[in-house]
């Protein structure tokens, strides 16, 4: 038996008990006549003590040679600790060691295995197996497990059945780039790794499974960032014989359950907002509603003077920053520089100070008088002590720019409290969006999303105006889930493919299996998929998903620990009927 107890388990009630512990040496303190060792496992840390008077010479000799991260087993007696440590759960006791066995020696690790480490992110990713020994990383993975189990338990109690779907599937032209897998047995042909199990879960509804879920790996070959990985995990769900309201109620219930179970937070019904309203008020379709700073459109009150910048703009839009009048001129100039960055793309920013005495001072006083500025304050709901920030230009671009500024200011002002949770349903998305590069419409979600009831006829006359029977769940400014009511008849699906630019032959080649299935009594159905990585991060008070993934990729999509992706040797390439022409 390697251990009778874990290293986080022993307390004062165990004093005088003989125990066996195993784990990693976190640190040693050697006084010559007395040695202390902190022994760690995933459950905690226990202090061991060796001394000349009570410990045999052979055991003292082994103890004196223990290094950091050695794996050891000890047997000894639980005794009361002379200098108690109230910051440790095991701080009232220590183990007087009588036997010690080195199970495995260790090289000196390249960084300290402590809560606060001296290792940079790249180094820790290369030695991720060591990083996982650190308490913050370990607790993040345990936290993810708790969330996953809470999801499984909730959905199982609601009669959902977890069904696995294939990883080796067919490449489709919609969505992000596929990761492809060459087939050795079918030379020149390729599988694709799924971006989602979308068509398979619809086929399960045709098959009568009624309520399906799966916690599943998905793959997208796209540009990366802190909250995006080439492989990610979805909570994928589908239900038959449902309307949008059924889906929203079911998965609002799941989200409330998680917030209560994991965070101890009780929330009432989630607010709902249309896509058009979200874009008008916040400039994006996943607004953070934990704070205000709603957009105010100033065209009517700002385009009547000789200020050509505003007069030539499609949209003049502003926010009022609470307490922003306290910003120094240097701080305001830094905000102007911030919005001019290529990542934001604004040409500049106009501002107006709302003074405590009710007067106003703007950067365009040459063109606007006090009455004009008072109207700006009225439209943006600015109060004395606030700062009005104004951007102008192309409507879509300027909304995105002001949205970015709003989030930057919220971070600066500490308005994004990670312990506060503000969920929101965004509904009534456009069914289609116009792509300037391809000069045609694309599905905003995917080609299996149904139009809102009664809007199918609009496809022929005004396709851009058609609303989708789709919905996103937003939490603290992050989209954590999205889904739709699906098309469930062959004729409507064929019509949708036609409007998306598929020829009948292309539609048949890509999705014929699904359209064939619709001819055998497909029920009305719909579903949703949650991004588990992002959901766990937000519930854990963070927004970077990498911290909650055991073995993440870096920003270049590489696993620096195992050095992947990597070349294949010539024999493997020949077996796969592949030939690489690499430029030197």
Coordinates of C-alpha atoms in Angstrom, one line a residue:
X1 CA 0.0 0.0 0.0
X2 CA 1.6 3.2 -1.2
X3 CA -0.5 5.4 1.2
X4 CA -3.1 5.2 3.9
X5 CA -4.0 8.9 3.6
X6 CA -3.7 11.8 1.2
X7 CA -1.5 14.8 1.9
X8 CA -4.5 17.1 2.5
X9 CA -6.3 14.8 4.8
X10 CA -4.6 14.6 8.2
X11 CA -5.8 16.8 11.1
X12 CA -5.3 17.0 14.9
X13 CA -7.7 14.1 15.4
X14 CA -5.1 11.8 13.8
X15 CA -2.3 12.6 16.3
X16 CA -0.5 9.4 17.5
X17 CA -1.8 7.5 14.4
X18 CA 0.7 5.7 12.2
X19 CA 0.2 6.6 8.6
X20 CA 1.8 6.1 5.2
X21 CA 2.0 8.9 2.7
X22 CA 3.2 9.3 -0.9
X23 CA 3.8 12.3 -3.1
X24 CA 6.3 14.8 -4.5
X25 CA 8.9 16.7 -2.4
X26 CA 7.8 20.4 -2.7
X27 CA 10.6 21.8 -0.6
X28 CA 13.1 20.8 2.0
X29 CA 14.7 22.7 5.0
X30 CA 17.8 21.1 6.3
X31 CA 19.3 22.3 9.6
X32 CA 21.7 19.3 9.8
X33 CA 20.3 17.8 13.0
X34 CA 16.7 18.3 11.8
X35 CA 15.1 18.2 8.3
X36 CA 11.7 19.3 7.3
X37 CA 10.1 18.2 4.0
X38 CA 6.8 19.5 2.5
X39 CA 5.2 16.5 0.7
X40 CA 2.6 17.3 -1.9
X41 CA -0.1 15.4 -3.9
X42 CA -3.2 16.7 -5.6
X43 CA -5.0 16.8 -2.3
X44 CA -2.7 19.1 -0.4
X45 CA 0.6 19.4 1.4
X46 CA 1.8 17.7 4.7
X47 CA 5.0 18.6 6.6
X48 CA 7.4 15.8 7.4
X49 CA 10.0 16.0 10.1
X50 CA 13.2 14.0 10.5
X51 CA 15.6 14.6 13.5
X52 CA 18.7 13.0 15.0
X53 CA 17.1 12.1 18.3
X54 CA 14.0 10.3 16.9
X55 CA 14.9 9.2 13.4
X56 CA 17.3 6.4 12.5
X57 CA 20.6 7.4 10.9
X58 CA 19.8 5.6 7.6
X59 CA 16.5 7.4 7.3
X60 CA 18.2 10.8 8.0
X61 CA 20.8 10.0 5.4
X62 CA 18.1 9.4 2.7
X63 CA 16.2 12.5 3.9
X64 CA 19.3 14.7 3.5
X65 CA 19.6 13.8 -0.2
X66 CA 16.0 14.4 -1.2
X67 CA 15.6 17.0 -4.0
X68 CA 12.7 18.9 -5.3
X69 CA 10.0 16.8 -7.1
X70 CA 11.5 13.5 -5.9
X71 CA 8.7 11.0 -5.5
X72 CA 8.8 9.4 -2.1
X73 CA 6.8 7.2 0.3
X74 CA 7.0 7.7 4.0
X75 CA 5.7 6.0 7.1
X76 CA 5.5 7.7 10.4
X77 CA 3.5 9.0 13.3
X78 CA 1.2 12.0 13.3
X79 CA 2.4 14.5 15.9
X80 CA 1.4 17.9 17.0
X81 CA 3.2 20.6 15.1
X82 CA 5.2 23.0 17.4
X83 CA 4.9 26.0 15.0
X84 CA 1.4 25.7 13.6
X85 CA 0.5 27.1 10.2
X86 CA -3.1 28.4 10.1
X87 CA -2.8 28.9 6.3
X88 CA -2.5 25.1 5.7
X89 CA -5.4 22.7 6.3
X90 CA -2.8 20.3 7.7
X91 CA -1.0 23.0 9.6
X92 CA -1.7 21.7 13.1
X93 CA 0.2 18.4 12.5
X94 CA 3.4 17.0 11.0
X95 CA 4.7 13.4 10.4
X96 CA 7.6 12.1 12.4
X97 CA 9.0 9.8 9.8
X98 CA 10.3 6.4 10.6
X99 CA 10.6 5.0 7.1
X100 CA 11.3 6.6 3.8
X101 CA 11.5 5.2 0.3
X102 CA 12.5 7.1 -2.8
X103 CA 10.1 5.9 -5.5
X104 CA 11.7 8.0 -8.2
X105 CA 14.3 10.7 -8.4
X106 CA 13.7 14.0 -10.3
X107 CA 15.8 16.4 -12.2
X108 CA 15.6 19.9 -10.9
X109 CA 12.5 21.3 -12.6
X110 CA 12.9 24.3 -14.9
X111 CA 10.5 26.4 -12.8
X112 CA 9.3 26.3 -9.3
X113 CA 6.2 24.2 -8.6
X114 CA 4.5 26.9 -6.5
X115 CA 1.2 28.9 -6.8
X116 CA 3.4 31.8 -7.9
X117 CA 6.0 30.4 -10.2
X118 CA 9.1 31.8 -11.9
X119 CA 8.2 30.1 -15.2
X120 CA 6.9 32.0 -18.2
X121 CA 3.9 30.7 -20.1
X122 CA 6.0 29.3 -23.0
X123 CA 8.2 27.4 -20.6
X124 CA 5.3 26.1 -18.6
X125 CA 3.5 24.9 -21.7
X126 CA 6.6 23.0 -22.8
X127 CA 6.6 21.2 -19.4
X128 CA 2.9 21.2 -19.0
X129 CA 3.0 17.9 -17.0
X130 CA 5.0 19.8 -14.3
X131 CA 2.7 22.9 -14.5
X132 CA -0.3 20.6 -13.7
X133 CA 1.3 19.9 -10.4
X134 CA 0.8 23.5 -9.4
X135 CA -2.3 24.2 -7.4
X136 CA -3.9 26.9 -9.6
X137 CA -3.7 24.6 -12.7
X138 CA -4.7 21.5 -10.9
X139 CA -7.7 23.3 -9.3
X140 CA -8.8 24.7 -12.7
X141 CA -8.9 21.1 -14.1
X142 CA -10.8 19.9 -11.1
X143 CA -13.2 22.8 -11.5
X144 CA -13.7 21.8 -15.2
X145 CA -14.6 18.3 -14.0
X146 CA -17.2 19.6 -11.6
X147 CA -18.8 21.7 -14.3
X148 CA -18.8 18.8 -16.7
X149 CA -20.4 16.5 -14.1
X150 CA -23.0 19.1 -13.2
X151 CA -23.9 19.3 -16.9
X152 CA -24.2 15.6 -17.3
X153 CA -26.3 15.1 -14.2
X154 CA -28.7 17.9 -15.1
X155 CA -29.3 16.8 -18.7
X156 CA -29.5 13.1 -17.7
X157 CA -32.2 14.0 -15.1
X158 CA -34.1 15.8 -18.0
X159 CA -34.1 12.6 -20.0
X160 CA -31.3 13.6 -22.4
X161 CA -29.2 10.6 -23.7
X162 CA -25.5 11.0 -24.4
X163 CA -24.7 9.6 -27.8
X164 CA -21.2 9.6 -29.4
X165 CA -21.0 10.7 -33.1
X166 CA -18.1 10.1 -35.5
X167 CA -14.8 12.1 -35.6
X168 CA -13.9 11.0 -39.2
X169 CA -16.5 12.6 -41.4
X170 CA -16.9 14.4 -44.7
X171 CA -15.6 17.9 -45.4
X172 CA -18.2 20.5 -46.1
X173 CA -17.8 24.0 -47.6
X174 CA -19.6 26.0 -44.9
X175 CA -18.0 27.5 -41.8
X176 CA -14.3 27.6 -40.9
X177 CA -11.6 25.5 -42.5
X178 CA -11.6 21.8 -41.8
X179 CA -8.8 19.8 -40.5
X180 CA -8.4 17.0 -43.0
X181 CA -7.2 13.4 -42.6
X182 CA -6.0 11.4 -45.6
X183 CA -7.3 7.9 -46.1
X184 CA -4.7 5.2 -46.7
X185 CA -7.3 2.7 -47.9
X186 CA -9.0 5.2 -50.2
X187 CA -6.1 6.8 -52.0
X188 CA -6.6 10.5 -52.8
X189 CA -9.6 10.8 -50.6
X190 CA -9.9 12.6 -47.2
X191 CA -11.9 12.6 -44.0
X192 CA -12.5 15.8 -42.2
X193 CA -12.5 16.3 -38.4
X194 CA -15.9 17.7 -37.3
X195 CA -16.4 21.4 -36.6
X196 CA -19.5 20.3 -34.8
X197 CA -21.7 17.1 -34.8
X198 CA -24.5 19.2 -36.4
X199 CA -25.8 16.9 -39.1
X200 CA -25.4 13.8 -37.0
X201 CA -27.5 15.2 -34.1
X202 CA -30.2 16.1 -36.6
X203 CA -30.1 12.5 -37.9
X204 CA -30.5 11.3 -34.3
X205 CA -33.7 13.3 -34.2
X206 CA -34.8 11.6 -37.4
X207 CA -33.9 8.4 -35.6
X208 CA -36.3 9.2 -32.7
X209 CA -33.8 9.8 -30.0
X210 CA -35.8 12.9 -29.0
X211 CA -33.3 14.4 -26.5
X212 CA -29.6 14.1 -27.2
X213 CA -26.5 15.6 -25.8
X214 CA -22.7 15.0 -26.1
X215 CA -19.7 16.6 -24.5
X216 CA -17.6 16.4 -27.7
X217 CA -14.3 17.5 -29.2
X218 CA -14.6 19.7 -32.3
X219 CA -12.0 21.1 -34.6
X220 CA -11.6 24.3 -36.6
X221 CA -8.5 25.3 -38.6
X222 CA -8.7 29.0 -38.0
X223 CA -6.6 31.8 -36.6
X224 CA -6.1 31.6 -32.9
X225 CA -6.4 33.9 -29.9
X226 CA -6.5 33.6 -26.1
X227 CA -10.1 32.2 -26.1
X228 CA -9.8 30.0 -29.2
X229 CA -8.1 26.7 -29.8
X230 CA -7.9 24.5 -32.9
X231 CA -9.6 21.7 -30.9
X232 CA -12.3 22.7 -28.4
X233 CA -15.1 21.0 -26.5
X234 CA -18.8 21.6 -27.0
X235 CA -21.8 20.7 -24.9
X236 CA -23.8 19.7 -27.9
X237 CA -27.6 19.3 -27.5
X238 CA -30.7 18.6 -29.7
X239 CA -34.4 18.1 -29.0
X240 CA -37.3 17.0 -31.1
X241 CA -40.9 18.3 -31.2
X242 CA -39.8 21.7 -29.8
X243 CA -40.2 25.4 -30.6
X244 CA -37.7 28.1 -29.7
X245 CA -39.3 28.8 -26.3
X246 CA -38.8 25.1 -25.3
X247 CA -35.1 25.3 -26.1
X248 CA -34.6 28.6 -24.3
X249 CA -36.4 27.5 -21.2
X250 CA -34.5 24.2 -21.0
X251 CA -31.0 25.6 -21.4
X252 CA -31.7 28.7 -19.3
X253 CA -32.5 26.1 -16.7
X254 CA -29.1 24.4 -17.3
X255 CA -27.2 27.7 -17.0
X256 CA -29.1 28.7 -13.8
X257 CA -28.3 25.2 -12.4
X258 CA -24.6 25.6 -13.1
X259 CA -24.4 29.1 -11.6
X260 CA -26.2 27.9 -8.5
X261 CA -24.3 24.6 -8.2
X262 CA -20.8 25.9 -9.1
X263 CA -20.9 29.5 -8.0
X264 CA -23.7 29.7 -5.4
X265 CA -25.4 32.4 -7.5
X266 CA -29.2 32.5 -7.9
X267 CA -30.6 34.3 -10.9
X268 CA -34.1 35.0 -12.0
X269 CA -35.3 34.8 -15.6
X270 CA -32.7 35.8 -18.2
X271 CA -33.4 39.0 -20.1
X272 CA -33.8 38.8 -23.9
X273 CA -32.7 41.2 -26.6
X274 CA -33.0 41.1 -30.4
X275 CA -29.9 41.2 -32.5
X276 CA -30.9 44.6 -33.9
X277 CA -31.3 46.0 -30.5
X278 CA -28.0 44.6 -29.3
X279 CA -26.2 46.2 -32.3
X280 CA -27.9 49.5 -31.8
X281 CA -27.3 49.7 -28.0
X282 CA -23.9 48.0 -27.7
X283 CA -22.4 47.6 -31.2
X284 CA -22.1 43.9 -31.0
X285 CA -24.2 40.8 -30.7
X286 CA -22.8 39.6 -27.4
X287 CA -23.0 42.7 -25.1
X288 CA -21.7 42.7 -21.6
X289 CA -24.7 44.1 -19.6
X290 CA -23.0 44.2 -16.2
X291 CA -22.6 47.9 -16.8
X292 CA -24.2 50.7 -18.7
X293 CA -22.6 53.0 -21.3
X294 CA -25.3 52.3 -23.9
X295 CA -24.9 53.9 -27.3
X296 CA -26.5 57.2 -28.0
X297 CA -27.0 58.1 -31.7
X298 CA -26.2 61.8 -32.3
X299 CA -27.0 62.3 -36.0
X300 CA -30.0 64.5 -35.3
X301 CA -28.2 66.7 -32.7
X302 CA -24.7 66.8 -34.2
X303 CA -25.1 67.0 -38.0
X304 CA -26.6 70.5 -38.2
X305 CA -23.4 72.5 -37.8
X306 CA -20.3 73.1 -39.9
X307 CA -18.3 70.2 -38.5
X308 CA -17.7 68.2 -41.7
X309 CA -16.4 65.1 -40.0
X310 CA -19.8 64.5 -38.5
X311 CA -21.8 65.8 -41.4
X312 CA -20.2 63.3 -43.8
X313 CA -20.6 60.4 -41.5
X314 CA -23.3 57.7 -41.9
X315 CA -23.5 57.5 -38.1
X316 CA -22.4 59.7 -35.2
X317 CA -22.6 57.6 -32.0
X318 CA -21.4 58.1 -28.4
X319 CA -21.2 56.7 -24.9
X320 CA -21.1 58.5 -21.6
X321 CA -18.3 57.3 -19.3
X322 CA -19.3 57.4 -15.6
X323 CA -16.9 59.6 -13.7
X324 CA -14.9 60.1 -16.9
X325 CA -14.5 63.8 -16.4
X326 CA -11.8 63.0 -13.9
X327 CA -9.6 61.7 -16.7
X328 CA -6.6 63.9 -17.3
X329 CA -5.9 65.3 -20.8
X330 CA -3.1 62.7 -21.1
X331 CA -5.5 59.9 -20.3
X332 CA -8.0 61.1 -22.9
X333 CA -5.2 61.4 -25.5
X334 CA -4.2 57.8 -24.7
X335 CA -7.8 56.8 -25.4
X336 CA -7.7 58.6 -28.7
X337 CA -4.5 56.8 -29.6
X338 CA -6.1 53.5 -28.5
X339 CA -9.0 53.9 -30.9
X340 CA -6.7 54.8 -33.8
X341 CA -4.8 51.5 -33.5
X342 CA -5.2 49.2 -36.5
X343 CA -7.0 46.7 -34.4
X344 CA -9.8 49.2 -33.8
X345 CA -9.4 51.4 -36.9
X346 CA -11.1 54.7 -35.9
X347 CA -9.8 57.9 -37.4
X348 CA -10.1 59.8 -34.1
X349 CA -12.4 60.6 -31.2
X350 CA -14.3 63.7 -30.1
X351 CA -15.0 64.1 -26.4
X352 CA -17.0 66.3 -24.2
X353 CA -16.5 66.9 -20.5
X354 CA -19.6 67.1 -18.3
X355 CA -18.6 69.4 -15.5
X356 CA -20.0 69.2 -12.0
X357 CA -21.5 72.7 -12.3
X358 CA -23.6 71.7 -15.3
X359 CA -21.4 73.2 -17.9
X360 CA -19.7 71.4 -20.8
X361 CA -16.3 71.6 -22.4
X362 CA -15.7 69.7 -25.7
X363 CA -12.9 69.1 -28.1
X364 CA -15.1 70.7 -30.8
X365 CA -16.3 73.9 -29.0
X366 CA -15.5 75.8 -32.2
X367 CA -18.5 74.2 -33.8
X368 CA -21.0 73.4 -30.9
X369 CA -22.4 75.6 -28.2
X370 CA -23.7 74.7 -24.7
X371 CA -27.2 73.9 -25.9
X372 CA -25.8 71.4 -28.5
X373 CA -23.6 69.7 -25.9
X374 CA -26.5 69.5 -23.5
X375 CA -28.4 67.6 -26.2
X376 CA -25.5 65.2 -26.5
X377 CA -25.6 64.6 -22.8
X378 CA -29.4 64.0 -22.9
X379 CA -29.1 61.4 -25.7
X380 CA -26.2 59.6 -24.0
X381 CA -27.7 59.9 -20.5
X382 CA -24.6 61.7 -19.3
X383 CA -24.5 63.1 -15.8
X384 CA -22.3 65.8 -14.3
X385 CA -18.8 64.3 -13.8
X386 CA -19.1 62.0 -16.9
X387 CA -17.2 62.1 -20.1
X388 CA -18.9 61.7 -23.5
X389 CA -16.8 59.9 -26.1
X390 CA -18.0 60.3 -29.8
X391 CA -17.0 58.3 -32.9
X392 CA -18.3 58.7 -36.4
X393 CA -18.1 57.0 -39.8
X394 CA -19.6 54.0 -41.6
X395 CA -22.4 52.7 -39.4
X396 CA -21.2 49.1 -39.1
X397 CA -17.5 50.0 -38.6
X398 CA -18.2 52.7 -36.1
X399 CA -20.4 50.6 -33.9
X400 CA -17.7 47.9 -33.7
X401 CA -15.1 50.6 -32.9
X402 CA -17.2 52.1 -30.1
X403 CA -18.0 48.7 -28.8
X404 CA -14.3 48.0 -28.5
X405 CA -13.8 51.3 -26.7
X406 CA -16.7 50.6 -24.3
X407 CA -15.1 47.3 -23.3
X408 CA -11.7 48.9 -22.9
X409 CA -13.2 51.6 -20.6
X410 CA -15.0 49.0 -18.6
X411 CA -11.8 47.2 -17.9
X412 CA -10.1 50.5 -17.1
X413 CA -12.9 51.5 -14.6
X414 CA -13.1 48.0 -13.0
X415 CA -16.7 47.5 -14.2
X416 CA -16.3 43.8 -15.3
X417 CA -16.5 42.1 -11.9
X418 CA -15.8 38.3 -12.6
X419 CA -17.9 37.4 -9.6
X420 CA -21.0 39.1 -11.1
X421 CA -22.9 37.1 -13.7
X422 CA -25.2 38.8 -16.3
X423 CA -26.7 36.3 -18.8
X424 CA -28.6 37.5 -21.8
X425 CA -30.5 35.7 -24.7
X426 CA -29.9 37.4 -28.0
X427 CA -32.6 36.4 -30.5
X428 CA -33.9 37.2 -34.1
X429 CA -30.5 37.1 -35.9
X430 CA -30.4 37.7 -39.6
X431 CA -30.7 34.4 -41.4
X432 CA -28.1 35.5 -44.0
X433 CA -25.2 37.9 -44.2
X434 CA -23.6 39.4 -47.3
X435 CA -20.0 38.6 -48.0
X436 CA -18.2 41.3 -49.9
X437 CA -15.4 39.0 -51.0
X438 CA -17.6 36.2 -52.5
X439 CA -20.3 38.7 -53.5
X440 CA -23.1 36.5 -52.2
X441 CA -25.1 35.6 -49.1
X442 CA -23.8 33.2 -46.5
X443 CA -25.7 31.6 -43.6
X444 CA -25.0 33.6 -40.4
X445 CA -25.2 30.4 -38.3
X446 CA -25.2 27.4 -40.7
X447 CA -27.4 26.3 -43.7
X448 CA -29.7 24.2 -41.5
X449 CA -31.1 27.1 -39.5
X450 CA -34.8 27.7 -40.3
X451 CA -36.2 31.2 -40.9
X452 CA -38.6 32.7 -38.4
X453 CA -42.2 31.5 -39.0
X454 CA -43.8 33.4 -41.9
X455 CA -40.6 34.8 -43.3
X456 CA -39.7 32.1 -45.8
X457 CA -41.3 34.0 -48.6
X458 CA -39.0 37.0 -48.0
X459 CA -36.1 35.0 -49.3
X460 CA -37.2 35.6 -52.9
X461 CA -37.7 39.4 -52.5
X462 CA -35.5 40.7 -49.6
X463 CA -33.2 37.9 -48.3
X464 CA -31.2 40.3 -46.1
X465 CA -34.3 41.1 -44.1
X466 CA -35.1 37.5 -43.2
X467 CA -34.7 36.7 -39.5
X468 CA -33.4 33.3 -38.3
X469 CA -35.1 31.2 -35.8
X470 CA -31.8 31.3 -33.9
X471 CA -30.6 32.4 -30.5
X472 CA -27.3 32.9 -28.6
X473 CA -26.8 32.8 -24.9
X474 CA -24.4 35.5 -23.7
X475 CA -22.7 35.6 -20.3
X476 CA -20.6 38.6 -19.2
X477 CA -20.0 39.7 -22.8
X478 CA -19.1 36.3 -24.1
X479 CA -21.1 34.0 -26.3
X480 CA -21.3 30.8 -24.3
X481 CA -23.9 29.0 -26.4
X482 CA -25.8 29.3 -29.7
X483 CA -28.3 27.3 -31.6
X484 CA -31.5 27.4 -33.7
X485 CA -34.7 25.6 -34.7
X486 CA -33.6 23.6 -37.7
X487 CA -35.1 23.1 -41.2
X488 CA -36.7 19.6 -41.1
X489 CA -38.2 19.2 -44.6
X490 CA -36.3 18.5 -47.9
X491 CA -38.0 21.2 -49.9
X492 CA -37.2 24.1 -47.5
X493 CA -33.6 22.8 -47.1
X494 CA -33.2 22.6 -50.9
X495 CA -34.5 26.2 -51.2
X496 CA -32.0 27.3 -48.5
X497 CA -29.1 25.7 -50.4
X498 CA -30.2 27.4 -53.6
X499 CA -30.2 30.8 -51.9
X500 CA -26.7 30.1 -50.5
X501 CA -25.4 29.4 -54.0
X502 CA -25.3 25.6 -54.0
X503 CA -26.3 24.0 -57.3
X504 CA -28.6 21.0 -56.8
X505 CA -25.7 18.7 -57.7
X506 CA -23.5 20.3 -55.1
X507 CA -26.2 20.2 -52.5
X508 CA -26.8 16.5 -53.2
X509 CA -23.0 15.7 -53.1
X510 CA -22.5 17.5 -49.8
X511 CA -25.7 17.0 -47.9
X512 CA -27.7 14.4 -49.8
X513 CA -27.7 12.0 -46.9
X514 CA -29.5 14.6 -44.7
X515 CA -32.0 15.6 -47.3
X516 CA -32.7 11.9 -48.0
X517 CA -33.3 11.4 -44.2
X518 CA -35.8 14.3 -44.2
X519 CA -38.0 12.2 -46.5
X520 CA -38.5 9.6 -43.8
X521 CA -40.6 11.5 -41.3
X522 CA -38.2 14.0 -39.8
X523 CA -39.7 15.7 -36.7
X524 CA -39.5 19.4 -35.9
X525 CA -36.3 19.8 -34.0
X526 CA -33.8 22.3 -32.7
X527 CA -30.9 22.6 -30.4
X528 CA -27.9 24.5 -29.0
X529 CA -24.2 24.0 -28.4
X530 CA -22.3 25.5 -25.5
X531 CA -18.6 26.2 -25.7
X532 CA -17.5 24.2 -22.6
X533 CA -14.0 25.7 -22.5
X534 CA -15.3 29.3 -22.4
X535 CA -18.2 28.5 -20.1
X536 CA -15.8 26.9 -17.6
X537 CA -13.4 29.8 -17.8
X538 CA -16.2 32.4 -17.1
X539 CA -17.7 30.4 -14.2
X540 CA -14.1 30.2 -12.9
X541 CA -13.8 34.0 -13.0
X542 CA -11.5 34.2 -16.1
X543 CA -11.9 34.6 -19.8
X544 CA -8.8 32.8 -21.1
X545 CA -9.8 29.2 -21.9
X546 CA -6.2 27.9 -22.1
X547 CA -6.0 27.9 -18.3
X548 CA -8.8 25.3 -18.1
X549 CA -7.4 22.9 -20.7
X550 CA -5.1 20.1 -19.6
X551 CA -2.8 20.3 -22.7
X552 CA -3.5 23.4 -24.7
X553 CA -2.0 24.6 -28.0
X554 CA -0.1 28.0 -28.2
X555 CA -1.2 30.9 -30.3
X556 CA 0.4 29.3 -33.4
X557 CA -1.7 26.2 -32.9
X558 CA 1.4 24.2 -31.8
X559 CA 1.7 21.7 -28.9
X560 CA 5.2 22.7 -27.8
X561 CA 5.3 19.9 -25.3
X562 CA 5.1 17.1 -27.9
X563 CA 6.3 19.3 -30.8
X564 CA 3.2 18.9 -32.9
X565 CA 2.3 19.3 -35.7
X566 CA 5.4 17.5 -37.1
X567 CA 6.5 16.2 -40.5
X568 CA 5.7 12.7 -41.7
X569 CA 8.4 10.4 -43.0
X570 CA 8.6 9.5 -46.7
X571 CA 7.1 6.1 -46.2
X572 CA 4.0 7.4 -44.4
X573 CA 3.5 10.0 -47.1
X574 CA 3.7 7.3 -49.8
X575 CA 1.2 5.1 -48.0
X576 CA -1.2 8.0 -47.9
X577 CA -0.6 8.8 -51.6
X578 CA 0.7 12.2 -50.6
X579 CA 3.5 14.2 -52.1
X580 CA 4.7 17.4 -50.5
X581 CA 6.3 20.2 -52.6
X582 CA 7.9 22.4 -50.0
X583 CA 9.6 25.6 -51.1
X584 CA 13.1 26.1 -49.7

